[in-house]
Each structure stands twice: as C-alpha cells, then as structure tokens.
PDB file of C-alpha atoms in Angstrom:
ATOM      1  CA  MET Y   1      32.218 -19.970  21.345  1.00 42.00           C
ATOM      2  CA  ASP Y   2      35.313 -18.863  19.428  1.00 44.00           C
ATOM      3  CA  ASP Y   3      37.918 -18.309  22.172  1.00 45.00           C
ATOM      4  CA  GLU Y   4      40.399 -16.622  19.836  1.00 45.00           C
ATOM      5  CA  LEU Y   5      38.024 -13.921  18.676  1.00 50.00           C
ATOM      6  CA  ASN Y   6      35.715 -14.097  21.719  1.00 59.00           C
ATOM      7  CA  ILE Y   7      32.649 -14.242  19.453  1.00 71.00           C
ATOM      8  CA  THR Y   8      29.563 -16.258  20.270  1.00 82.00           C
ATOM      9  CA  TYR Y   9      28.030 -17.978  17.254  1.00 86.00           C
ATOM     10  CA  ILE Y  10      24.445 -19.150  17.017  1.00 87.00           C
ATOM     11  CA  THR Y  11      23.345 -21.992  14.737  1.00 88.00           C
ATOM     12  CA  ILE Y  12      20.203 -21.145  12.749  1.00 87.00           C
ATOM     13  CA  GLY Y  13      18.387 -24.432  13.055  1.00 81.00           C
ATOM     14  CA  GLY Y  14      14.997 -23.648  11.546  1.00 79.00           C
ATOM     15  CA  TYR Y  15      15.708 -24.742   7.974  1.00 82.00           C
ATOM     16  CA  VAL Y  16      14.511 -28.080   6.613  1.00 80.00           C
ATOM     17  CA  GLU Y  17      16.772 -30.119   4.285  1.00 79.00           C
ATOM     18  CA  VAL Y  18      18.836 -27.141   3.120  1.00 81.00           C
ATOM     19  CA  ASP Y  19      21.439 -29.412   1.499  1.00 81.00           C
ATOM     20  CA  LYS Y  20      18.788 -31.024  -0.684  1.00 83.00           C
ATOM     21  CA  TYR Y  21      16.717 -27.959  -1.623  1.00 83.00           C
ATOM     22  CA  ARG Y  22      19.181 -25.090  -1.195  1.00 87.00           C
ATOM     23  CA  TYR Y  23      18.875 -23.831  -4.792  1.00 90.00           C
ATOM     24  CA  VAL Y  24      15.091 -24.145  -4.785  1.00 90.00           C
ATOM     25  CA  TYR Y  25      14.925 -22.160  -1.535  1.00 88.00           C
ATOM     26  CA  PHE Y  26      17.360 -19.586  -2.894  1.00 92.00           C
ATOM     27  CA  LEU Y  27      15.492 -19.069  -6.190  1.00 94.00           C
ATOM     28  CA  ILE Y  28      12.077 -18.725  -4.520  1.00 91.00           C
ATOM     29  CA  MET Y  29      13.227 -16.338  -1.793  1.00 91.00           C
ATOM     30  CA  PHE Y  30      15.389 -14.291  -4.158  1.00 94.00           C
ATOM     31  CA  THR Y  31      12.373 -13.835  -6.467  1.00 94.00           C
ATOM     32  CA  VAL Y  32      10.184 -12.805  -3.532  1.00 93.00           C
ATOM     33  CA  TYR Y  33      12.849 -10.351  -2.315  1.00 94.00           C
ATOM     34  CA  ILE Y  34      13.072  -8.706  -5.746  1.00 95.00           C
ATOM     35  CA  LEU Y  35       9.251  -8.448  -5.866  1.00 93.00           C
ATOM     36  CA  ILE Y  36       9.192  -6.836  -2.417  1.00 93.00           C
ATOM     37  CA  ILE Y  37      11.901  -4.309  -3.237  1.00 94.00           C
ATOM     38  CA  GLY Y  38      10.460  -3.546  -6.683  1.00 93.00           C
ATOM     39  CA  SER Y  39       6.800  -3.152  -5.663  1.00 91.00           C
ATOM     40  CA  ASN Y  40       7.532  -0.970  -2.633  1.00 93.00           C
ATOM     41  CA  ILE Y  41      10.142   1.224  -4.311  1.00 94.00           C
ATOM     42  CA  ILE Y  42       7.959   1.846  -7.391  1.00 92.00           C
ATOM     43  CA  ILE Y  43       5.163   3.314  -5.245  1.00 92.00           C
ATOM     44  CA  VAL Y  44       7.635   5.330  -3.145  1.00 93.00           C
ATOM     45  CA  CYS Y  45       9.129   6.777  -6.350  1.00 92.00           C
ATOM     46  CA  LEU Y  46       5.670   7.632  -7.696  1.00 90.00           C
ATOM     47  CA  ILE Y  47       4.914   9.514  -4.480  1.00 91.00           C
ATOM     48  CA  TRP Y  48       8.267  11.276  -4.706  1.00 92.00           C
ATOM     49  CA  VAL Y  49       7.908  12.278  -8.373  1.00 90.00           C
ATOM     50  CA  HIS Y  50       4.274  13.400  -8.613  1.00 87.00           C
ATOM     51  CA  GLU Y  51       3.423  16.645  -6.842  1.00 85.00           C
ATOM     52  CA  ASN Y  52      -0.247  15.752  -6.352  1.00 85.00           C
ATOM     53  CA  LEU Y  53       0.963  12.907  -4.095  1.00 86.00           C
ATOM     54  CA  HIS Y  54       2.958  15.258  -1.854  1.00 87.00           C
ATOM     55  CA  GLU Y  55       0.207  15.196   0.749  1.00 89.00           C
ATOM     56  CA  PRO Y  56       0.636  14.004   4.362  1.00 90.00           C
ATOM     57  CA  MET Y  57      -1.280  10.770   3.760  1.00 89.00           C
ATOM     58  CA  TYR Y  58       0.982   9.724   0.892  1.00 91.00           C
ATOM     59  CA  VAL Y  59       4.131  10.771   2.789  1.00 93.00           C
ATOM     60  CA  PHE Y  60       3.134   8.397   5.605  1.00 93.00           C
ATOM     61  CA  ILE Y  61       2.403   5.651   3.064  1.00 91.00           C
ATOM     62  CA  ALA Y  62       5.883   6.146   1.556  1.00 93.00           C
ATOM     63  CA  ALA Y  63       7.413   5.868   5.043  1.00 94.00           C
ATOM     64  CA  LEU Y  64       5.468   2.651   5.680  1.00 92.00           C
ATOM     65  CA  LEU Y  65       6.661   1.158   2.392  1.00 93.00           C
ATOM     66  CA  LEU Y  66      10.269   2.172   3.101  1.00 94.00           C
ATOM     67  CA  ASN Y  67       9.923   0.326   6.408  1.00 93.00           C
ATOM     68  CA  ALA Y  68       8.929  -2.788   4.436  1.00 91.00           C
ATOM     69  CA  VAL Y  69      12.049  -2.461   2.266  1.00 93.00           C
ATOM     70  CA  LEU Y  70      14.347  -2.067   5.294  1.00 93.00           C
ATOM     71  CA  TYR Y  71      12.488  -4.825   7.157  1.00 89.00           C
ATOM     72  CA  SER Y  72      13.020  -7.227   4.236  1.00 92.00           C
ATOM     73  CA  THR Y  73      16.641  -6.193   3.753  1.00 93.00           C
ATOM     74  CA  THR Y  74      17.279  -7.048   7.403  1.00 92.00           C
ATOM     75  CA  ILE Y  75      16.062 -10.615   6.787  1.00 91.00           C
ATOM     76  CA  TYR Y  76      16.463 -11.695   3.159  1.00 93.00           C
ATOM     77  CA  PRO Y  77      20.186 -11.148   2.334  1.00 93.00           C
ATOM     78  CA  LYS Y  78      21.258 -13.189   5.368  1.00 92.00           C
ATOM     79  CA  MET Y  79      18.648 -15.840   4.523  1.00 91.00           C
ATOM     80  CA  LEU Y  80      19.909 -16.087   0.934  1.00 92.00           C
ATOM     81  CA  ILE Y  81      23.488 -16.463   2.168  1.00 92.00           C
ATOM     82  CA  ASP Y  82      22.372 -19.236   4.526  1.00 90.00           C
ATOM     83  CA  PHE Y  83      20.797 -21.189   1.677  1.00 89.00           C
ATOM     84  CA  LEU Y  84      24.134 -21.299  -0.155  1.00 89.00           C
ATOM     85  CA  SER Y  85      26.276 -21.945   2.930  1.00 87.00           C
ATOM     86  CA  GLU Y  86      27.338 -25.276   4.349  1.00 84.00           C
ATOM     87  CA  LYS Y  87      26.642 -24.039   7.881  1.00 85.00           C
ATOM     88  CA  GLN Y  88      23.834 -21.666   8.814  1.00 86.00           C
ATOM     89  CA  ILE Y  89      25.340 -19.592  11.613  1.00 89.00           C
ATOM     90  CA  ILE Y  90      25.227 -16.003  12.876  1.00 90.00           C
ATOM     91  CA  SER Y  91      27.163 -14.203  15.579  1.00 90.00           C
ATOM     92  CA  TYR Y  92      25.128 -13.350  18.660  1.00 90.00           C
ATOM     93  CA  SER Y  93      25.825  -9.618  18.202  1.00 90.00           C
ATOM     94  CA  ALA Y  94      24.603  -9.756  14.572  1.00 91.00           C
ATOM     95  CA  CYS Y  95      21.579 -11.740  15.738  1.00 92.00           C
ATOM     96  CA  LEU Y  96      20.718  -9.035  18.287  1.00 93.00           C
ATOM     97  CA  PHE Y  97      21.138  -6.355  15.609  1.00 93.00           C
ATOM     98  CA  GLN Y  98      18.721  -8.225  13.326  1.00 93.00           C
ATOM     99  CA  PHE Y  99      16.324  -8.617  16.273  1.00 93.00           C
ATOM    100  CA  TYR Y 100      16.596  -4.875  17.014  1.00 94.00           C
ATOM    101  CA  ILE Y 101      15.941  -3.690  13.443  1.00 93.00           C
ATOM    102  CA  PHE Y 102      13.163  -6.232  12.877  1.00 91.00           C
ATOM    103  CA  TYR Y 103      11.123  -5.116  15.884  1.00 91.00           C
ATOM    104  CA  THR Y 104      11.991  -1.414  15.653  1.00 93.00           C
ATOM    105  CA  LEU Y 105      10.549  -1.264  12.139  1.00 92.00           C
ATOM    106  CA  GLY Y 106       7.587  -3.441  13.101  1.00 89.00           C
ATOM    107  CA  LEU Y 107       6.681  -1.166  16.026  1.00 90.00           C
ATOM    108  CA  SER Y 108       7.255   1.880  13.830  1.00 93.00           C
ATOM    109  CA  ASP Y 109       4.516   0.642  11.484  1.00 91.00           C
ATOM    110  CA  PHE Y 110       1.918   0.953  14.264  1.00 91.00           C
ATOM    111  CA  LEU Y 111       2.931   4.559  14.964  1.00 93.00           C
ATOM    112  CA  LEU Y 112       2.874   5.448  11.264  1.00 93.00           C
ATOM    113  CA  LEU Y 113      -0.634   4.006  10.978  1.00 91.00           C
ATOM    114  CA  SER Y 114      -1.629   6.142  13.977  1.00 92.00           C
ATOM    115  CA  ALA Y 115      -0.286   9.220  12.183  1.00 93.00           C
ATOM    116  CA  MET Y 116      -2.299   8.234   9.082  1.00 91.00           C
ATOM    117  CA  ALA Y 117      -5.434   7.793  11.201  1.00 90.00           C
ATOM    118  CA  TYR Y 118      -4.963  11.262  12.702  1.00 92.00           C
ATOM    119  CA  ASP Y 119      -4.418  12.726   9.241  1.00 91.00           C
ATOM    120  CA  ARG Y 120      -7.655  11.139   7.980  1.00 88.00           C
ATOM    121  CA  TYR Y 121      -9.517  12.304  11.098  1.00 88.00           C
ATOM    122  CA  VAL Y 122      -8.460  15.941  10.594  1.00 90.00           C
ATOM    123  CA  SER Y 123      -9.075  15.770   6.837  1.00 87.00           C
ATOM    124  CA  ILE Y 124     -12.634  14.411   7.152  1.00 84.00           C
ATOM    125  CA  CYS Y 125     -13.807  15.775  10.504  1.00 83.00           C
ATOM    126  CA  LYS Y 126     -12.020  19.165  10.484  1.00 86.00           C
ATOM    127  CA  PRO Y 127     -11.439  19.975   6.791  1.00 84.00           C
ATOM    128  CA  LEU Y 128     -11.187  23.764   7.279  1.00 86.00           C
ATOM    129  CA  GLN Y 129      -8.430  23.372   9.883  1.00 89.00           C
ATOM    130  CA  TYR Y 130      -6.537  20.705   7.921  1.00 89.00           C
ATOM    131  CA  PRO Y 131      -3.955  23.024   6.235  1.00 89.00           C
ATOM    132  CA  VAL Y 132      -3.173  24.648   9.599  1.00 90.00           C
ATOM    133  CA  ILE Y 133      -2.879  21.407  11.590  1.00 90.00           C
ATOM    134  CA  MET Y 134      -1.147  19.137   9.059  1.00 90.00           C
ATOM    135  CA  ARG Y 135       1.785  21.385   8.202  1.00 90.00           C
ATOM    136  CA  LYS Y 136       5.222  20.178   7.101  1.00 90.00           C
ATOM    137  CA  THR Y 137       6.491  20.624  10.661  1.00 92.00           C
ATOM    138  CA  THR Y 138       3.716  18.403  12.040  1.00 92.00           C
ATOM    139  CA  ILE Y 139       4.425  15.712   9.439  1.00 93.00           C
ATOM    140  CA  SER Y 140       8.163  15.815  10.215  1.00 93.00           C
ATOM    141  CA  ILE Y 141       7.485  15.462  13.957  1.00 94.00           C
ATOM    142  CA  PHE Y 142       5.199  12.471  13.360  1.00 94.00           C
ATOM    143  CA  LEU Y 143       7.792  10.789  11.122  1.00 95.00           C
ATOM    144  CA  VAL Y 144      10.667  11.358  13.548  1.00 95.00           C
ATOM    145  CA  LEU Y 145       8.641  10.097  16.527  1.00 94.00           C
ATOM    146  CA  SER Y 146       7.429   7.055  14.559  1.00 93.00           C
ATOM    147  CA  TRP Y 147      11.029   5.927  14.046  1.00 93.00           C
ATOM    148  CA  LEU Y 148      12.710   7.377  17.146  1.00 94.00           C
ATOM    149  CA  LEU Y 149      10.369   6.099  19.877  1.00 92.00           C
ATOM    150  CA  PRO Y 150      10.538   2.401  18.845  1.00 92.00           C
ATOM    151  CA  ALA Y 151      14.300   2.688  18.222  1.00 94.00           C
ATOM    152  CA  CYS Y 152      14.962   4.074  21.711  1.00 93.00           C
ATOM    153  CA  GLN Y 153      12.618   1.672  23.496  1.00 92.00           C
ATOM    154  CA  MET Y 154      13.986  -1.359  21.648  1.00 93.00           C
ATOM    155  CA  ALA Y 155      17.562  -0.214  22.371  1.00 93.00           C
ATOM    156  CA  VAL Y 156      16.861  -0.496  26.114  1.00 91.00           C
ATOM    157  CA  LEU Y 157      15.617  -4.077  25.634  1.00 91.00           C
ATOM    158  CA  VAL Y 158      18.540  -5.143  23.436  1.00 92.00           C
ATOM    159  CA  ILE Y 159      21.123  -3.637  25.816  1.00 91.00           C
ATOM    160  CA  GLN Y 160      19.492  -5.533  28.668  1.00 88.00           C
ATOM    161  CA  ILE Y 161      19.585  -8.932  26.906  1.00 89.00           C
ATOM    162  CA  ALA Y 162      23.017  -8.439  25.290  1.00 86.00           C
ATOM    163  CA  ASP Y 163      24.860  -9.621  28.409  1.00 82.00           C
ATOM    164  CA  THR Y 164      22.406 -12.379  29.303  1.00 83.00           C
ATOM    165  CA  LYS Y 165      24.050 -15.770  29.750  1.00 85.00           C
ATOM    166  CA  LEU Y 166      23.316 -18.259  26.974  1.00 84.00           C
ATOM    167  CA  CYS Y 167      22.601 -21.939  27.628  1.00 85.00           C
ATOM    168  CA  ASN Y 168      21.409 -22.783  24.114  1.00 83.00           C
ATOM    169  CA  PHE Y 169      23.226 -22.011  20.867  1.00 87.00           C
ATOM    170  CA  ASN Y 170      20.658 -23.403  18.442  1.00 87.00           C
ATOM    171  CA  LEU Y 171      18.014 -20.931  17.273  1.00 85.00           C
ATOM    172  CA  LYS Y 172      14.747 -22.667  16.384  1.00 82.00           C
ATOM    173  CA  GLY Y 173      13.981 -20.286  13.555  1.00 82.00           C
ATOM    174  CA  ILE Y 174      15.325 -18.877  10.295  1.00 86.00           C
ATOM    175  CA  PHE Y 175      16.061 -15.383  11.590  1.00 88.00           C
ATOM    176  CA  CYS Y 176      16.404 -13.616  14.937  1.00 88.00           C
ATOM    177  CA  ASN Y 177      12.915 -12.748  16.114  1.00 84.00           C
ATOM    178  CA  ASN Y 178      11.702 -13.299  19.695  1.00 82.00           C
ATOM    179  CA  ALA Y 179      12.928 -16.902  19.442  1.00 81.00           C
ATOM    180  CA  VAL Y 180      16.167 -15.289  20.707  1.00 87.00           C
ATOM    181  CA  TYR Y 181      14.745 -15.563  24.236  1.00 85.00           C
ATOM    182  CA  SER Y 182      14.913 -19.369  23.987  1.00 82.00           C
ATOM    183  CA  LEU Y 183      18.726 -19.082  23.902  1.00 85.00           C
ATOM    184  CA  HIS Y 184      18.895 -17.561  27.381  1.00 85.00           C
ATOM    185  CA  CYS Y 185      19.432 -19.602  30.518  1.00 85.00           C
ATOM    186  CA  VAL Y 186      16.960 -17.461  32.448  1.00 81.00           C
ATOM    187  CA  ARG Y 187      14.650 -14.734  31.218  1.00 76.00           C
ATOM    188  CA  SER Y 188      14.900 -11.782  33.603  1.00 79.00           C
ATOM    189  CA  LYS Y 189      11.844 -10.224  35.211  1.00 83.00           C
ATOM    190  CA  PHE Y 190      12.888  -6.842  33.830  1.00 85.00           C
ATOM    191  CA  VAL Y 191      12.775  -8.143  30.243  1.00 84.00           C
ATOM    192  CA  THR Y 192       9.357  -9.702  30.806  1.00 83.00           C
ATOM    193  CA  ILE Y 193       7.871  -6.568  32.408  1.00 87.00           C
ATOM    194  CA  TYR Y 194       9.539  -4.233  29.926  1.00 87.00           C
ATOM    195  CA  GLY Y 195       8.214  -6.329  27.045  1.00 83.00           C
ATOM    196  CA  VAL Y 196       4.661  -5.852  28.348  1.00 84.00           C
ATOM    197  CA  VAL Y 197       5.225  -2.086  28.715  1.00 87.00           C
ATOM    198  CA  LEU Y 198       6.611  -1.960  25.177  1.00 86.00           C
ATOM    199  CA  LEU Y 199       3.610  -3.897  23.885  1.00 84.00           C
ATOM    200  CA  PHE Y 200       1.261  -1.436  25.582  1.00 86.00           C
ATOM    201  CA  ASN Y 201       3.120   1.749  24.535  1.00 85.00           C
ATOM    202  CA  VAL Y 202       3.857   1.056  20.893  1.00 84.00           C
ATOM    203  CA  ILE Y 203       1.180  -1.465  19.852  1.00 84.00           C
ATOM    204  CA  LEU Y 204      -1.947  -1.330  22.019  1.00 87.00           C
ATOM    205  CA  LEU Y 205      -2.105   2.473  22.466  1.00 89.00           C
ATOM    206  CA  PRO Y 206      -1.634   3.197  18.733  1.00 88.00           C
ATOM    207  CA  MET Y 207      -4.238   0.537  17.877  1.00 88.00           C
ATOM    208  CA  LEU Y 208      -6.743   2.037  20.311  1.00 89.00           C
ATOM    209  CA  PHE Y 209      -6.049   5.499  18.908  1.00 91.00           C
ATOM    210  CA  VAL Y 210      -6.599   4.277  15.339  1.00 89.00           C
ATOM    211  CA  MET Y 211      -9.869   2.589  16.305  1.00 88.00           C
ATOM    212  CA  PHE Y 212     -11.029   5.707  18.178  1.00 89.00           C
ATOM    213  CA  THR Y 213     -10.342   8.030  15.219  1.00 89.00           C
ATOM    214  CA  TYR Y 214     -12.001   5.681  12.718  1.00 87.00           C
ATOM    215  CA  VAL Y 215     -15.080   5.330  14.931  1.00 85.00           C
ATOM    216  CA  ARG Y 216     -15.315   9.134  15.020  1.00 85.00           C
ATOM    217  CA  ILE Y 217     -14.939   9.240  11.237  1.00 84.00           C
ATOM    218  CA  LEU Y 218     -17.578   6.518  10.841  1.00 82.00           C
ATOM    219  CA  ILE Y 219     -20.060   8.422  13.031  1.00 82.00           C
ATOM    220  CA  LEU Y 220     -19.504  11.665  11.129  1.00 79.00           C
ATOM    221  CA  THR Y 221     -19.678  10.096   7.661  1.00 78.00           C
ATOM    222  CA  TYR Y 222     -22.826   8.150   8.583  1.00 75.00           C
ATOM    223  CA  GLN Y 223     -24.522  11.491   9.253  1.00 71.00           C
ATOM    224  CA  SER Y 224     -23.093  13.111   6.113  1.00 68.00           C
ATOM    225  CA  CYS Y 225     -23.752  12.977   2.396  1.00 69.00           C
ATOM    226  CA  LYS Y 226     -22.822  10.116   0.064  1.00 69.00           C
ATOM    227  CA  GLU Y 227     -19.785  12.009  -1.320  1.00 69.00           C
ATOM    228  CA  ILE Y 228     -18.133  12.277   2.111  1.00 68.00           C
ATOM    229  CA  ARG Y 229     -18.876   8.608   2.871  1.00 70.00           C
ATOM    230  CA  LYS Y 230     -17.231   7.601  -0.413  1.00 72.00           C
ATOM    231  CA  LYS Y 231     -14.142   9.716   0.296  1.00 71.00           C
ATOM    232  CA  ALA Y 232     -13.816   8.235   3.785  1.00 71.00           C
ATOM    233  CA  ALA Y 233     -14.159   4.657   2.502  1.00 72.00           C
ATOM    234  CA  GLU Y 234     -11.564   5.182  -0.259  1.00 73.00           C
ATOM    235  CA  THR Y 235      -8.902   6.570   2.075  1.00 74.00           C
ATOM    236  CA  CYS Y 236      -9.592   4.798   5.385  1.00 79.00           C
ATOM    237  CA  LEU Y 237     -10.261   1.230   4.225  1.00 79.00           C
ATOM    238  CA  PRO Y 238      -6.682   0.568   2.947  1.00 82.00           C
ATOM    239  CA  HIS Y 239      -5.230   1.794   6.253  1.00 82.00           C
ATOM    240  CA  LEU Y 240      -7.569  -0.448   8.230  1.00 83.00           C
ATOM    241  CA  LEU Y 241      -6.665  -3.461   6.085  1.00 83.00           C
ATOM    242  CA  VAL Y 242      -2.951  -2.793   6.616  1.00 85.00           C
ATOM    243  CA  LEU Y 243      -3.507  -2.343  10.377  1.00 85.00           C
ATOM    244  CA  ILE Y 244      -5.356  -5.672  10.551  1.00 84.00           C
ATOM    245  CA  SER Y 245      -2.567  -7.319   8.539  1.00 81.00           C
ATOM    246  CA  ILE Y 246       0.225  -5.979  10.764  1.00 84.00           C
ATOM    247  CA  THR Y 247      -1.699  -6.881  13.927  1.00 83.00           C
ATOM    248  CA  CYS Y 248      -2.317 -10.441  12.723  1.00 80.00           C
ATOM    249  CA  PHE Y 249       1.350 -10.967  11.835  1.00 79.00           C
ATOM    250  CA  SER Y 250       2.435  -9.513  15.196  1.00 79.00           C
ATOM    251  CA  VAL Y 251       0.190 -11.969  17.032  1.00 77.00           C
ATOM    252  CA  TYR Y 252       1.461 -14.698  14.693  1.00 75.00           C
ATOM    253  CA  ASP Y 253       5.097 -13.857  15.493  1.00 76.00           C
ATOM    254  CA  VAL Y 254       4.518 -13.980  19.238  1.00 73.00           C
ATOM    255  CA  SER Y 255       2.508 -17.209  18.959  1.00 71.00           C
ATOM    256  CA  ILE Y 256       5.259 -19.028  17.043  1.00 68.00           C
ATOM    257  CA  ALA Y 257       7.817 -18.241  19.748  1.00 63.00           C
ATOM    258  CA  ARG Y 258       5.488 -19.192  22.603  1.00 63.00           C
ATOM    259  CA  LEU Y 259       4.215 -22.422  21.022  1.00 64.00           C
ATOM    260  CA  GLU Y 260       7.290 -23.536  19.086  1.00 60.00           C
ATOM    261  CA  SER Y 261       7.479 -26.861  20.940  1.00 56.00           C
ATOM    262  CA  LYS Y 262       3.953 -27.689  19.741  1.00 63.00           C
ATOM    263  CA  PHE Y 263       4.957 -27.672  16.052  1.00 66.00           C
ATOM    264  CA  THR Y 264       7.192 -29.801  13.890  1.00 72.00           C
ATOM    265  CA  LYS Y 265      10.264 -28.241  12.317  1.00 73.00           C
ATOM    266  CA  MET Y 266       8.580 -28.066   8.895  1.00 78.00           C
ATOM    267  CA  ALA Y 267       5.476 -26.423  10.397  1.00 74.00           C
ATOM    268  CA  ARG Y 268       7.628 -23.811  12.180  1.00 76.00           C
ATOM    269  CA  LEU Y 269       9.483 -23.062   8.937  1.00 79.00           C
ATOM    270  CA  ILE Y 270       6.262 -22.583   6.967  1.00 79.00           C
ATOM    271  CA  MET Y 271       4.702 -20.442   9.706  1.00 76.00           C
ATOM    272  CA  THR Y 272       7.788 -18.241  10.059  1.00 78.00           C
ATOM    273  CA  LEU Y 273       7.979 -17.721   6.306  1.00 80.00           C
ATOM    274  CA  GLN Y 274       4.453 -16.235   6.385  1.00 78.00           C
ATOM    275  CA  ILE Y 275       5.791 -13.272   8.378  1.00 78.00           C
ATOM    276  CA  VAL Y 276       8.550 -12.385   5.923  1.00 82.00           C
ATOM    277  CA  LEU Y 277       6.596 -13.242   2.762  1.00 83.00           C
ATOM    278  CA  TYR Y 278       3.138 -11.695   2.983  1.00 82.00           C
ATOM    279  CA  HIS Y 279       3.488  -8.555   5.075  1.00 81.00           C
ATOM    280  CA  PRO Y 280       6.046  -6.710   2.854  1.00 87.00           C
ATOM    281  CA  LEU Y 281       4.044  -7.621  -0.287  1.00 87.00           C
ATOM    282  CA  PHE Y 282       0.621  -6.857   1.187  1.00 85.00           C
ATOM    283  CA  ASN Y 283       1.184  -3.117   1.743  1.00 85.00           C
ATOM    284  CA  PRO Y 284       2.104  -2.122  -1.835  1.00 86.00           C
ATOM    285  CA  LEU Y 285      -0.664  -4.368  -3.148  1.00 85.00           C
ATOM    286  CA  ILE Y 286      -3.308  -2.689  -0.974  1.00 84.00           C
ATOM    287  CA  TYR Y 287      -2.109   0.869  -1.549  1.00 84.00           C
ATOM    288  CA  GLY Y 288      -1.478   0.272  -5.239  1.00 78.00           C
ATOM    289  CA  LEU Y 289      -4.970  -1.098  -5.852  1.00 73.00           C
ATOM    290  CA  LYS Y 290      -7.110   0.724  -3.292  1.00 73.00           C
ATOM    291  CA  MET Y 291      -5.648   4.252  -3.257  1.00 78.00           C
ATOM    292  CA  LYS Y 292      -7.201   5.959  -6.277  1.00 77.00           C
ATOM    293  CA  GLU Y 293      -4.397   8.450  -7.042  1.00 80.00           C
ATOM    294  CA  ILE Y 294      -1.607   5.888  -6.655  1.00 84.00           C
ATOM    295  CA  SER Y 295      -3.522   3.373  -8.781  1.00 82.00           C
ATOM    296  CA  LYS Y 296      -3.971   5.996 -11.492  1.00 84.00           C
ATOM    297  CA  HIS Y 297      -0.236   6.729 -11.672  1.00 79.00           C
ATOM    298  CA  LEU Y 298       0.599   3.013 -11.639  1.00 81.00           C
ATOM    299  CA  LYS Y 299      -1.685   2.405 -14.643  1.00 81.00           C
ATOM    300  CA  ARG Y 300      -0.022   5.243 -16.548  1.00 81.00           C
ATOM    301  CA  LEU Y 301       3.421   3.858 -15.699  1.00 77.00           C
ATOM    302  CA  PHE Y 302       2.580   0.358 -16.943  1.00 75.00           C
ATOM    303  CA  CYS Y 303       0.932   1.753 -20.089  1.00 77.00           C
ATOM    304  CA  ARG Y 304       4.155   3.635 -20.909  1.00 72.00           C
ATOM    305  CA  ALA Y 305       6.198   0.498 -20.235  1.00 65.00           C
ATOM    306  CA  LYS Y 306       4.045  -1.488 -22.675  1.00 64.00           C
ATOM    307  CA  ARG Y 307       4.506   1.123 -25.396  1.00 65.00           C
ATOM    308  CA  LEU Y 308       8.261   0.927 -24.980  1.00 59.00           C
TER     309      LEU Y 308
END
C-alpha cells in the first residue's frame, strides 16, 4: 500500500525465473502478439474492403476477430512490460480494469456466436425471409447487444469487488483473470451468486441457443439435397469449432483459478499461457482456412505480395 498516493499495488507472482529468461520471454510473446494482431486485422480488412463480404455472417466474424485484438491488447502490452521490469506489479484499479475488459470481451464472444448461429439458421432454414429478417438494423442491434450486455453485467461485478478488503497482495498468475478473487479476505455471497447468474445468462443460454439452431439446421439439411448440406457444412462448421474452442478455454480459465494450489508455479504459468496464446490465433486460422470466400481473398492477397 502506498500511503502517499493511496494506491494499492499487486505483485504479479506467476512468472518463473523472469530475471534469467526475460529476453526470451519478451521475444516469444512479442512475436506471438504481432502474429495475433496481424492475422486478425488482415481478415477484418479483407471483410471491410470487399463488398461480397459485406454480409451479416462476415460482419459478425469481423466483430469476433476485433474482440481477439482487443482481448490480446488488454493482456500482452502489460505482459511485455513485466518481462523487462525489475518488479512485476500492477495497481489494484488497473488489475480490475484488465479483469473487466478480459471477461467482457470473452462473454461477448458467446453472444456474437449466437448471432452467427441465428444468421445461419435464417439463411438455411428460411432463405426467402432472410433479406427481410437480417437487415442492417437487425445486425446493428445484435452487435450492440453483444458488447453492451456483457459490459453492463461485468460492470456490476467489478463495482461490487472494487471495495472488497484485500488480505493477499500476490497474484498467482500473469494477468488479472479470476485469480483476483484469491486476493480477497472473504468472497461475498453476492459475488458468488451473481457469478453463477452471469455464467447462465451470457454463456450457458447462448450455448444452448447455438446448439438448438444447429440441430434444427442439421435436421433440415439431412432431409435436403447435397448442395444444401454442403453449404451448411461450409458455413456452420467453422462457427462450431470456434464455439468449442472458446468453451474449452473458458472451462480451462475457471479450472486454473479453482485448482491453482494443485499445480506447481511452472505448470500454472504454462496453463495460463494457453489461454492467451491459442484462442486469439485459432479464430483467424479457422475462418481464414475454412470460410471459402475469405480463403479466396487471402490467397489473392498473398499471390500479389509474392509478385511484389
């Protein structure tokens, strides 16, 4: 506690032998960060530039990839600074801000995937009504709700824990995820109950909705011709893979916090790195390879780059 400035500082204690490997850590994570930013932004720019990609599905994909960029930018710059610093510390207010952005964007991903599932459902099951239902206004509403609902619900949680008394000032992690709760003297019942409500509202309900729409699509396409089945597989499979990926990393994130005492410091570091490494790189890889139109534009872009 800094009495002069009245700022509470938290020590980030999840790193292993930073003094010895600081430049190795920095080089690896800086390279990964550049790859994340580059791969996501390239696809977003392709969607922005090419008019044939100005469809609802691709707009939602662009929003999902922008989330990955913001998600990574919340984590990586601070991490890179920590590698080069003698002391790895963060103010409690900055830690809560990182916690807020990290989970707001993570929860937003589930709602964006729900919007994509609805878009695919209308496109495949109600093709004649698609232009009427999926108008620009509808897309805008989905986008606003996908960001606004998690932001508002997470704000309530962060405001509640902001004034919680701290008994521990050593964070057993490399960034402020739900390991923040281990800093508190007592975890309030409100936070516990509200966390369950949040889990149900913004994760379980969207997941159930996605599964429901894809089951309906599967039933319809099974009864349809080969052309419709192919179209459904090409557009729905990438979304399902991304949903599975996000769900697995969400479970992973919760598990690390709950079972942190069961792992060594090195094991916790490696496990935590999985969350910030794979998820932001997985989305552009899946959409770049599996979405036919995006893949086509990517090939043209790289062919031009080779000629130059």
